[in-house]
Coordinates of N, CA and C in Angstrom, one line a residue:
X909 N 68.9 -3.7 81.7 CA 70.4 -3.4 81.8 C 71.0 -3.5 80.4
X910 N 71.5 -2.4 79.9 CA 72.1 -2.4 78.6 C 73.5 -2.9 78.4
X911 N 74.3 -2.5 79.4 CA 75.8 -2.9 79.3 C 76.3 -3.5 80.6
X912 N 77.0 -4.6 80.5 CA 77.7 -5.3 81.6 C 79.1 -5.5 81.2
X913 N 80.0 -5.3 82.2 CA 81.4 -5.5 82.0 C 81.8 -6.8 82.8
X914 N 82.4 -7.7 82.1 CA 82.9 -8.9 82.7 C 84.4 -8.8 82.8
X915 N 85.0 -8.7 84.0 CA 86.5 -8.6 84.1 C 87.0 -10.1 84.2
X916 N 87.8 -10.4 83.2 CA 88.3 -11.8 83.2 C 89.8 -11.9 83.1
X917 N 90.3 -13.0 83.6 CA 91.8 -13.3 83.4 C 91.9 -14.8 83.3
X918 N 93.1 -15.3 83.5 CA 93.3 -16.8 83.3 C 93.2 -17.5 84.7
X919 N 92.3 -17.1 85.5 CA 92.2 -17.8 86.8 C 90.8 -18.5 86.9
X920 N 90.7 -19.4 87.9 CA 89.5 -20.1 88.2 C 88.3 -19.1 88.5
X921 N 88.6 -18.0 89.2 CA 87.6 -17.0 89.5 C 86.9 -16.5 88.3
X922 N 87.6 -16.4 87.2 CA 87.0 -15.9 85.9 C 86.0 -16.9 85.3
X923 N 86.3 -18.2 85.6 CA 85.3 -19.2 85.1 C 84.0 -19.0 85.7
X924 N 83.9 -18.6 87.0 CA 82.7 -18.5 87.7 C 81.9 -17.2 87.2
X925 N 82.6 -16.3 86.6 CA 82.0 -15.1 86.0 C 81.0 -15.4 84.9
X926 N 81.4 -16.3 84.0 CA 80.5 -16.7 82.9 C 79.4 -17.6 83.5
X927 N 79.7 -18.4 84.5 CA 78.6 -19.2 85.1 C 77.6 -18.4 85.8
X928 N 78.0 -17.4 86.5 CA 77.1 -16.5 87.2 C 76.2 -15.7 86.3
X929 N 76.8 -15.2 85.2 CA 76.0 -14.5 84.2 C 75.0 -15.4 83.6
X930 N 75.4 -16.6 83.2 CA 74.5 -17.6 82.7 C 73.4 -18.0 83.6
X931 N 73.7 -18.1 84.9 CA 72.7 -18.4 85.9 C 71.7 -17.3 86.1
X932 N 72.1 -16.1 86.0 CA 71.2 -14.9 86.1 C 70.4 -14.7 84.9
X933 N 71.0 -14.8 83.7 CA 70.4 -14.3 82.5 C 70.2 -15.4 81.4
X934 N 70.7 -16.6 81.7 CA 70.7 -17.7 80.7 C 69.3 -18.0 80.2
X935 N 68.2 -17.9 81.0 CA 66.9 -18.2 80.6 C 66.3 -17.0 79.8
X936 N 67.0 -15.9 79.8 CA 66.5 -14.7 79.1 C 67.1 -14.6 77.7
X937 N 68.1 -15.4 77.3 CA 68.7 -15.3 76.0 C 67.6 -15.4 74.9
X938 N 67.6 -14.4 74.1 CA 66.6 -14.3 73.0 C 65.5 -13.5 73.5
X939 N 65.4 -13.1 74.7 CA 64.3 -12.3 75.3 C 64.8 -10.9 75.5
X940 N 64.0 -10.1 76.2 CA 64.3 -8.7 76.4 C 65.2 -8.4 77.6
X941 N 65.5 -9.4 78.4 CA 66.3 -9.0 79.7 C 67.8 -9.2 79.6
X942 N 68.3 -9.6 78.4 CA 69.7 -9.8 78.2 C 70.3 -8.5 77.8
X943 N 71.5 -8.1 78.4 CA 72.1 -6.9 78.0 C 72.4 -6.8 76.5
X944 N 72.3 -5.6 76.0 CA 72.6 -5.4 74.6 C 74.1 -5.5 74.3
X945 N 74.9 -5.2 75.3 CA 76.4 -5.2 75.1 C 77.0 -5.8 76.4
X946 N 77.9 -6.8 76.1 CA 78.7 -7.4 77.2 C 80.2 -7.1 76.8
X947 N 80.9 -6.4 77.7 CA 82.3 -6.1 77.5 C 83.1 -7.0 78.3
X948 N 84.0 -7.8 77.6 CA 84.9 -8.6 78.3 C 86.2 -7.8 78.4
X949 N 86.7 -7.7 79.6 CA 87.9 -6.9 79.9 C 89.0 -7.7 80.5
X950 N 90.1 -7.6 79.9 CA 91.3 -8.3 80.4 C 92.4 -7.2 80.6
X951 N 92.9 -7.2 81.9 CA 93.9 -6.2 82.2 C 95.3 -6.8 82.3
X952 N 96.2 -6.3 81.4 CA 97.6 -6.7 81.5 C 98.2 -6.0 82.7
X953 N 98.5 -6.8 83.6 CA 99.0 -6.2 84.9 C 100.4 -5.6 84.8
X954 N 100.5 -4.3 84.9 CA 101.8 -3.6 84.8 C 102.1 -2.8 86.1
X955 N 101.7 -3.4 87.2 CA 102.0 -2.7 88.5 C 102.6 -3.7 89.4
X956 N 103.2 -3.2 90.5 CA 103.8 -4.1 91.5 C 104.8 -3.3 92.2
X957 N 105.7 -4.0 92.9 CA 106.7 -3.4 93.7 C 107.8 -2.9 92.8
X958 N 108.2 -1.7 93.1 CA 109.3 -1.0 92.4 C 110.6 -1.7 92.8
X959 N 111.6 -1.6 92.0 CA 112.9 -2.2 92.3 C 113.6 -1.3 93.4
X960 N 113.2 -0.1 93.5 CA 113.8 0.8 94.4 C 113.0 0.8 95.7
X961 N 113.5 0.2 96.8 CA 112.9 0.3 98.1 C 111.6 -0.5 98.3
X962 N 111.2 -1.3 97.4 CA 110.0 -2.1 97.6 C 108.7 -1.3 97.5
X963 N 108.8 -0.1 97.0 CA 107.6 0.7 96.9 C 106.7 0.4 95.7
X964 N 105.4 0.7 95.7 CA 104.6 0.4 94.6 C 105.0 1.4 93.5
X965 N 104.8 1.0 92.2 CA 105.1 1.9 91.1 C 104.1 3.0 91.1
X966 N 104.6 4.2 90.9 CA 103.7 5.4 90.8 C 103.0 5.4 89.4
X967 N 102.1 6.3 89.3 CA 101.4 6.4 88.0 C 102.3 6.8 86.9
X968 N 103.3 7.7 87.2 CA 104.2 8.1 86.1 C 105.1 6.9 85.8
X969 N 105.6 6.1 86.8 CA 106.4 5.0 86.5 C 105.6 3.9 85.7
X970 N 104.4 3.7 86.0 CA 103.6 2.8 85.2 C 103.4 3.2 83.8
X971 N 103.2 4.6 83.6 CA 103.1 5.1 82.2 C 104.4 5.0 81.5
X972 N 105.5 5.2 82.1 CA 106.8 5.0 81.5 C 107.0 3.5 81.1
X973 N 106.6 2.6 82.0 CA 106.7 1.2 81.6 C 105.8 0.8 80.4
X974 N 104.6 1.4 80.4 CA 103.7 1.1 79.2 C 104.4 1.6 77.9
X975 N 104.9 2.8 78.0 CA 105.6 3.3 76.8 C 106.8 2.5 76.4
X976 N 107.6 2.1 77.4 CA 108.8 1.3 77.1 C 108.5 -0.1 76.5
X977 N 107.3 -0.6 76.8 CA 106.9 -2.0 76.3 C 106.4 -1.9 74.9
X978 N 105.9 -0.8 74.4 CA 105.3 -0.7 73.1 C 106.3 -1.2 72.0
X979 N 105.8 -2.1 71.2 CA 106.5 -2.7 70.1 C 107.5 -3.7 70.5
X980 N 107.6 -4.1 71.7 CA 108.6 -5.2 72.1 C 108.0 -6.6 72.0
X981 N 108.8 -7.5 72.0 CA 108.4 -8.9 71.9 C 107.6 -9.3 73.2
X982 N 108.0 -8.7 74.3 CA 107.3 -9.0 75.5 C 105.9 -8.5 75.5
X983 N 105.7 -7.3 75.0 CA 104.3 -6.7 74.8 C 103.5 -7.6 73.9
X984 N 104.2 -8.0 72.8 CA 103.5 -8.9 71.8 C 103.0 -10.2 72.5
X985 N 103.8 -10.8 73.4 CA 103.4 -12.0 74.1 C 102.2 -11.7 75.1
X986 N 102.3 -10.5 75.8 CA 101.2 -10.1 76.7 C 99.9 -10.0 75.9
X987 N 100.0 -9.3 74.7 CA 98.8 -9.1 73.9 C 98.2 -10.5 73.4
X988 N 99.1 -11.4 73.0 CA 98.7 -12.7 72.5 C 98.0 -13.4 73.6
X989 N 98.5 -13.4 74.8 CA 97.9 -14.1 75.9 C 96.5 -13.4 76.2
X990 N 96.4 -12.1 76.2 CA 95.2 -11.4 76.5 C 94.1 -11.8 75.4
X991 N 94.5 -11.9 74.2 CA 93.6 -12.2 73.1 C 93.1 -13.7 73.3
X992 N 94.0 -14.5 73.7 CA 93.7 -16.0 73.9 C 92.6 -16.1 75.0
X993 N 92.8 -15.4 76.1 CA 91.9 -15.4 77.2 C 90.5 -14.9 76.8
X994 N 90.6 -13.7 76.1 CA 89.3 -13.1 75.7 C 88.5 -13.9 74.7
X995 N 89.3 -14.5 73.7 CA 88.6 -15.4 72.8 C 87.9 -16.6 73.5
X996 N 88.6 -17.2 74.4 CA 88.0 -18.3 75.2 C 86.7 -17.9 75.8
X997 N 86.7 -16.8 76.5 CA 85.5 -16.4 77.2 C 84.4 -15.9 76.3
X998 N 84.8 -15.2 75.2 CA 83.8 -14.8 74.2 C 83.1 -16.0 73.6
X999 N 83.9 -17.0 73.3 CA 83.4 -18.3 72.7 C 82.4 -18.9 73.7
X1000 N 82.7 -19.0 74.9 CA 81.8 -19.6 75.9 C 80.5 -18.8 76.0
X1001 N 80.6 -17.5 76.0 CA 79.4 -16.7 76.1 C 78.5 -16.9 74.8
X1002 N 79.1 -16.9 73.7 CA 78.4 -17.0 72.4 C 77.7 -18.4 72.3
X1003 N 78.4 -19.4 72.8 CA 77.8 -20.8 72.8 C 76.6 -20.9 73.7
X1004 N 76.5 -20.0 74.7 CA 75.4 -19.9 75.6 C 74.3 -19.0 75.0
X1005 N 74.5 -18.4 73.8 CA 73.5 -17.6 73.2 C 73.6 -16.1 73.4
X1006 N 74.6 -15.7 74.1 CA 74.8 -14.2 74.4 C 75.4 -13.6 73.1
X1007 N 74.9 -12.4 72.8 CA 75.5 -11.7 71.6 C 75.9 -10.3 72.1
X1008 N 76.4 -9.5 71.1 CA 76.9 -8.2 71.5 C 78.1 -8.2 72.4
X1009 N 79.0 -9.2 72.3 CA 80.1 -9.3 73.1 C 81.3 -8.7 72.5
X1010 N 81.9 -7.7 73.2 CA 83.1 -7.0 72.7 C 84.2 -7.3 73.7
X1011 N 85.4 -7.2 73.2 CA 86.6 -7.5 74.0 C 87.4 -6.2 74.1
X1012 N 88.0 -6.1 75.3 CA 88.8 -4.9 75.6 C 90.0 -5.3 76.4
X1013 N 91.2 -4.8 76.0 CA 92.5 -5.0 76.7 C 93.0 -3.7 77.3
X1014 N 93.3 -3.7 78.6 CA 93.9 -2.5 79.2 C 95.2 -2.9 79.9
X1015 N 96.0 -1.9 80.2 CA 97.3 -2.2 80.9 C 97.3 -1.3 82.2
X1016 N 97.8 -1.9 83.2 CA 98.0 -1.2 84.5 C 97.6 -2.0 85.7
X1017 N 97.1 -1.3 86.7 CA 96.6 -1.9 87.9 C 95.2 -2.4 87.7
X1018 N 94.9 -3.7 87.9 CA 93.6 -4.2 87.5 C 92.4 -3.5 88.1
X1019 N 92.4 -3.1 89.3 CA 91.2 -2.5 89.9 C 91.0 -1.1 89.2
X1020 N 92.1 -0.3 89.1 CA 92.0 1.0 88.5 C 91.5 0.9 87.0
X1021 N 92.0 -0.1 86.3 CA 91.6 -0.2 84.9 C 90.2 -0.7 84.7
X1022 N 89.8 -1.6 85.6 CA 88.4 -2.1 85.6 C 87.4 -0.9 85.8
X1023 N 87.7 -0.1 86.8 CA 86.9 1.0 87.1 C 86.9 2.0 86.0
X1024 N 88.0 2.3 85.4 CA 88.1 3.3 84.3 C 87.3 2.8 83.1
X1025 N 87.5 1.5 82.8 CA 86.8 1.0 81.6 C 85.3 1.0 81.8
X1026 N 84.9 0.6 83.1 CA 83.4 0.6 83.4 C 82.8 2.0 83.2
X1027 N 83.5 3.0 83.7 CA 83.0 4.4 83.6 C 83.0 4.9 82.1
X1028 N 84.1 4.7 81.4 CA 84.3 5.1 80.1 C 83.3 4.5 79.1
X1029 N 82.9 3.3 79.4 CA 81.9 2.6 78.6 C 80.5 2.6 79.1
X1030 N 80.2 3.3 80.1 CA 78.9 3.5 80.6 C 78.2 2.2 81.0
X1031 N 78.9 1.3 81.6 CA 78.3 0.0 82.0 C 77.5 0.2 83.3
X1032 N 76.5 -0.7 83.4 CA 75.6 -0.6 84.6 C 75.9 -1.6 85.7
X1033 N 76.8 -2.6 85.3 CA 77.2 -3.6 86.3 C 78.5 -4.2 85.9
X1034 N 79.4 -4.5 86.9 CA 80.6 -5.1 86.7 C 80.5 -6.5 87.4
X1035 N 80.9 -7.6 86.6 CA 80.9 -8.9 87.2 C 82.3 -9.4 87.1
X1036 N 82.8 -9.9 88.3 CA 84.2 -10.3 88.3 C 84.4 -11.4 89.3
X1037 N 85.5 -12.2 89.2 CA 85.8 -13.2 90.2 C 86.2 -12.7 91.5
X1038 N 86.2 -13.5 92.5 CA 86.5 -13.1 93.9 C 88.0 -13.1 94.2
X1039 N 88.7 -13.9 93.5 CA 90.2 -13.9 93.8 C 90.9 -14.5 92.6
X1040 N 92.2 -14.0 92.5 CA 93.0 -14.6 91.4 C 93.9 -15.6 92.0
X1041 N 94.9 -16.0 91.2 CA 95.8 -17.1 91.6 C 97.1 -16.6 92.2
X1042 N 97.3 -15.3 92.1 CA 98.6 -14.8 92.5 C 98.7 -14.4 94.0
X1043 N 99.8 -14.7 94.6 CA 100.1 -14.4 96.0 C 100.2 -12.8 96.1
X1044 N 100.5 -12.1 95.0 CA 100.6 -10.7 95.1 C 99.3 -10.1 95.7
X1045 N 98.2 -10.7 95.4 CA 96.9 -10.1 95.9 C 96.9 -10.0 97.4
X1046 N 97.7 -10.8 98.1 CA 97.7 -10.7 99.6 C 98.3 -9.4 100.1
X1047 N 99.4 -8.9 99.5 CA 100.0 -7.7 100.0 C 99.3 -6.5 99.3
X1048 N 98.7 -6.6 98.2 CA 98.1 -5.5 97.5 C 96.7 -5.3 98.0
X1049 N 96.1 -6.3 98.6 CA 94.7 -6.2 98.9 C 93.9 -6.9 97.8
X1050 N 92.7 -7.1 98.0 CA 91.8 -7.8 97.0 C 91.4 -6.8 95.9
X1051 N 91.6 -7.2 94.7 CA 91.2 -6.4 93.6 C 89.7 -6.3 93.5
X1052 N 89.0 -7.4 93.8 CA 87.6 -7.3 93.7 C 87.0 -6.4 94.8
X1053 N 87.6 -6.4 96.0 CA 87.2 -5.6 97.1 C 87.4 -4.1 96.7
X1054 N 88.6 -3.8 96.1 CA 88.9 -2.4 95.7 C 87.9 -2.0 94.7
X1055 N 87.5 -2.8 93.7 CA 86.5 -2.4 92.7 C 85.2 -2.2 93.4
X1056 N 84.7 -3.2 94.2 CA 83.4 -3.0 94.9 C 83.3 -1.8 95.7
X1057 N 84.4 -1.4 96.4 CA 84.4 -0.3 97.3 C 84.4 1.1 96.5
X1058 N 84.9 1.1 95.3 CA 85.1 2.3 94.6 C 84.2 2.5 93.3
X1059 N 83.5 1.5 92.9 CA 82.6 1.5 91.7 C 81.4 2.4 92.0
X1060 N 81.0 3.1 90.9 CA 79.8 3.9 90.9 C 78.6 3.2 90.4
X1061 N 78.8 1.9 90.0 CA 77.7 1.1 89.5 C 77.7 -0.3 90.3
X1062 N 76.7 -1.1 90.0 CA 76.6 -2.4 90.8 C 77.8 -3.3 90.4
X1063 N 78.3 -4.0 91.4 CA 79.4 -5.0 91.3 C 78.9 -6.3 91.8
X1064 N 79.1 -7.3 91.0 CA 78.7 -8.7 91.4 C 80.0 -9.5 91.4
X1065 N 80.4 -10.0 92.6 CA 81.6 -10.8 92.7 C 81.2 -12.3 92.8
X1066 N 81.7 -13.0 91.7 CA 81.4 -14.4 91.6 C 82.4 -15.3 92.3
X1067 N 81.9 -16.3 92.9 CA 82.8 -17.3 93.6 C 82.8 -18.6 92.9

């Protein structure tokens, strides 16, 4: 397996992503069975209920929101938080001997962005946590379930 995508955020579920990767491949570090590239993905969540009528934001509304946020202090804070989370997980992986770790930040609906990033980067497996901390997941459905149901590659959901 050459490329693995680890979808991470600031929840407990993401902690188990590193642990499961280490459990599966930790004994291989330095050997031939470790992926050449591990992509750490953090999605800045820019979706949710619209102000108008409680509807979900459409793709065009989400794109407008992305454009509106560019260069703002709010976007800067989102980016700083994303980098902090990615640095934390990259450090944990490197301390366990994993190399070839790249970081990627996307904006939008987490499941959609995870799937897009996985396909665009040609990954062979997605590893992600089973649930986040937000109650929003209850009305939206499980992000991990959506990824597992729509991915064209293997998906491992860590608990």
